[in-house]
Amino acid sequence: MEKEMEYPLNIYITAHTLISSLGFGISENKKAIHDYRSGICMQEAGRISDSPLLAGMIDSSELEKRVKQMQISAYTRMEQLFILTIQEVICQSGVNLKDPDCALLLSTTKGNVDLLTFSQKLSADNPAFLWKMAERIGGFFEAANPVEVISNACISGVSALVVAKRWIESGRYKRVIVAGGDILSHFITSGFLSFRSVSAHRCRPYDIQRDGLSLGEACGAVLLEEQGSTNDIILSGGAISNDANHISGPSRTGDGLALAIRQAMEEAGTVPEDISFINAHGTATVYNDEMESKAIHLAGLSAVPVNSLKPYFGHTLGASGIIETILCIEQLKEGICYGTLGYETLGVPMPISVDGTHQPIPMKCCIKTTSGFGGCNAALVLSLPDTHLKQEADSPVSGKAIVGSANIVTIQPSVVKYNGTAIFNSSETDFAPFIREAYKHLGENNMKFYKMDNLCKLGYVAAGYLLKDTNYQPEEVGIILANASSSLDTDCKHQAIISKEGDKAASPAVFVYTLPNVVLGEICIRHKIQGENTFFICSRYDDASLEDYAKIVMAKAKLRTCIIGWCELLDGHYQAEFKQLNNISTIYE
């Protein structure tokens, strides 16, 4: 008897909520947008910056009231926002994080970074560690599974949704709550001001008069499930890519983002005619918006309406992918494409369809895109259930790559090993002289190496030894790394500068490295890697779990090889273990 063909799982978004400068919950945020009201306003000097600054800040008095009601005063401000949004999703759905089939995944760029102080020695239980913040939040809900964190710059929220989708498809969990959040502080604002990327006016994405972004803070949460109703939006496709071009500037061609869009559409089984609108990153910086117009053109979507929601609540960093996805869901359900507040005249090189007012349009599917430091990009396809186009009938539920023999590079004090054999020894154990010697032994001559922060130097050298004789097409290679300390080693340096000398002393050369995924960017630039790139934060290296996820990624993104690993550096202590997995074939389950 012939086996009955299994069709792909539909991954439904069954509950969602958000908190932003526009208000608490879906209704308050939607009403503000419907009324063309922005939450971006002038913040007094000293609150989040030494000088007055336009930004979208969450109402502190309302937050305090809700915190007292939930009795969560012992948690940090960032943790309180996460707990409030996660609890609301639980109330909407009845899901229980005590259930082993349910997981919680957080996305954030900086988490509790506002807790950092000048010359602080970080103890292991300090909630400035993202894994510790996650552990505290998981403890509140008595979560059965360890709470993981994705810190992938401004694509963190969309990256987390892609990861959660794959977890469910592979059978790891049946339900995943994905929550994304970031708050503003001197640490954040001083860094963006050092790049001269913050506008003195409310941001105007895609407009000819745009001159920079507006910052904001927010938190949102969604529930992804393998079961849903006819009222629930389907997360039908998702992909992640890298520009392999620059760690802080967008690609000048848009090819990296276009790759993510095409892969997400392919997974969703959609064609350009199925896409009703694109909610793009739309930061209103000159080069981001230019790049997005080129990517949309390369993806064959120039005729599709495009909007950016950042003029309403600002660029909310690791929260942006979550809260903007939530508002995409609302647009699909309402049949309205929200206007890009303040937009008047197109000011990007490729023609895209942007409007400053809300437009009723027939809805099928939409695309959500994000891009960020480290050259990372991500795209989602969201579909109405009654218009969702299934993939080809011969596509099984999920696939995993079969990997061949894996090469491993490890770096520990004074030694580099390849498959267990020492290939470089040094008399130096201190990181700075050791890594310089290890780099020279590698035989490369990239002067930019000496400008990198220590975490990037560690990852760059480990990848250099591992990939020395590797030769694949850019889109055929992926890299997935993890560590426990995120970028705290450099975070402390940035904090020390602004604590001693004030916000205006912030150095863009330091601030750009206050994101752990920038090590991915440096490696991608050197080795021309444009495939999947994701950075997890967890308390310890779980090689088996990361390899299992990599096998799913390799099958989804059609990768021929994928690097996984641990890249940890803090206070002079360092350790790296990088493994190269080669895809022999794919099995379907």
Coordinates of C-alpha atoms in Angstrom, one line a residue, residues 106-110 130 149-160 180-182 192 242 247-248 281 315-322 370-378 486-487 511-512 514-521 533-537:
L106 CA 13.0 35.8 23.4
S107 CA 14.4 38.2 20.9
T108 CA 16.4 41.3 22.0
T109 CA 19.4 43.3 21.1
K110 CA 20.4 44.5 24.5
L130 CA 20.8 37.8 28.4
V149 CA 17.4 34.1 23.4
I150 CA 18.2 35.3 19.9
S151 CA 20.3 38.4 19.6
N152 CA 20.7 39.1 15.9
A153 CA 20.7 42.9 15.8
C154 CA 17.5 44.4 14.4
I155 CA 16.4 41.2 12.7
S156 CA 16.2 39.5 16.1
G157 CA 12.4 39.4 16.2
V158 CA 11.9 38.0 12.7
S159 CA 14.8 35.6 13.2
A160 CA 13.0 34.3 16.3
G180 CA 10.6 40.5 21.5
G181 CA 11.6 43.6 23.5
D182 CA 14.1 46.4 23.9
F192 CA 23.2 55.7 17.5
N242 CA 23.6 38.1 5.0
I247 CA 29.2 45.3 9.4
S248 CA 27.3 48.7 9.8
H281 CA 12.3 47.8 7.8
H315 CA 12.9 51.9 15.6
T316 CA 12.4 49.5 18.5
L317 CA 15.4 47.3 17.8
G318 CA 14.9 43.7 18.9
A319 CA 11.2 44.3 19.4
S320 CA 10.6 45.7 15.9
G321 CA 10.3 42.4 14.1
I322 CA 7.7 41.2 16.6
T370 CA 14.1 43.5 8.5
S371 CA 17.8 44.3 8.2
G372 CA 20.5 45.1 10.7
F373 CA 24.1 45.5 11.7
G374 CA 26.4 42.7 10.8
G375 CA 24.8 42.7 7.3
C376 CA 21.9 40.5 8.4
N377 CA 18.5 40.3 6.7
A378 CA 15.3 38.4 7.3
S486 CA 26.6 38.1 24.2
S487 CA 28.8 41.1 23.5
F511 CA 29.4 50.7 19.6
V512 CA 29.2 48.8 16.4
T514 CA 28.0 45.8 21.0
L515 CA 26.0 43.1 19.2
P516 CA 27.1 39.5 19.3
N517 CA 26.0 38.8 15.7
V518 CA 28.6 41.2 14.3
V519 CA 31.1 38.4 14.6
L520 CA 28.9 36.6 12.1
G521 CA 29.1 39.7 9.9
N533 CA 23.2 33.5 10.0
T534 CA 21.8 33.4 13.5
F535 CA 23.2 34.0 17.0
F536 CA 21.7 32.3 20.1
I537 CA 22.4 33.2 23.7

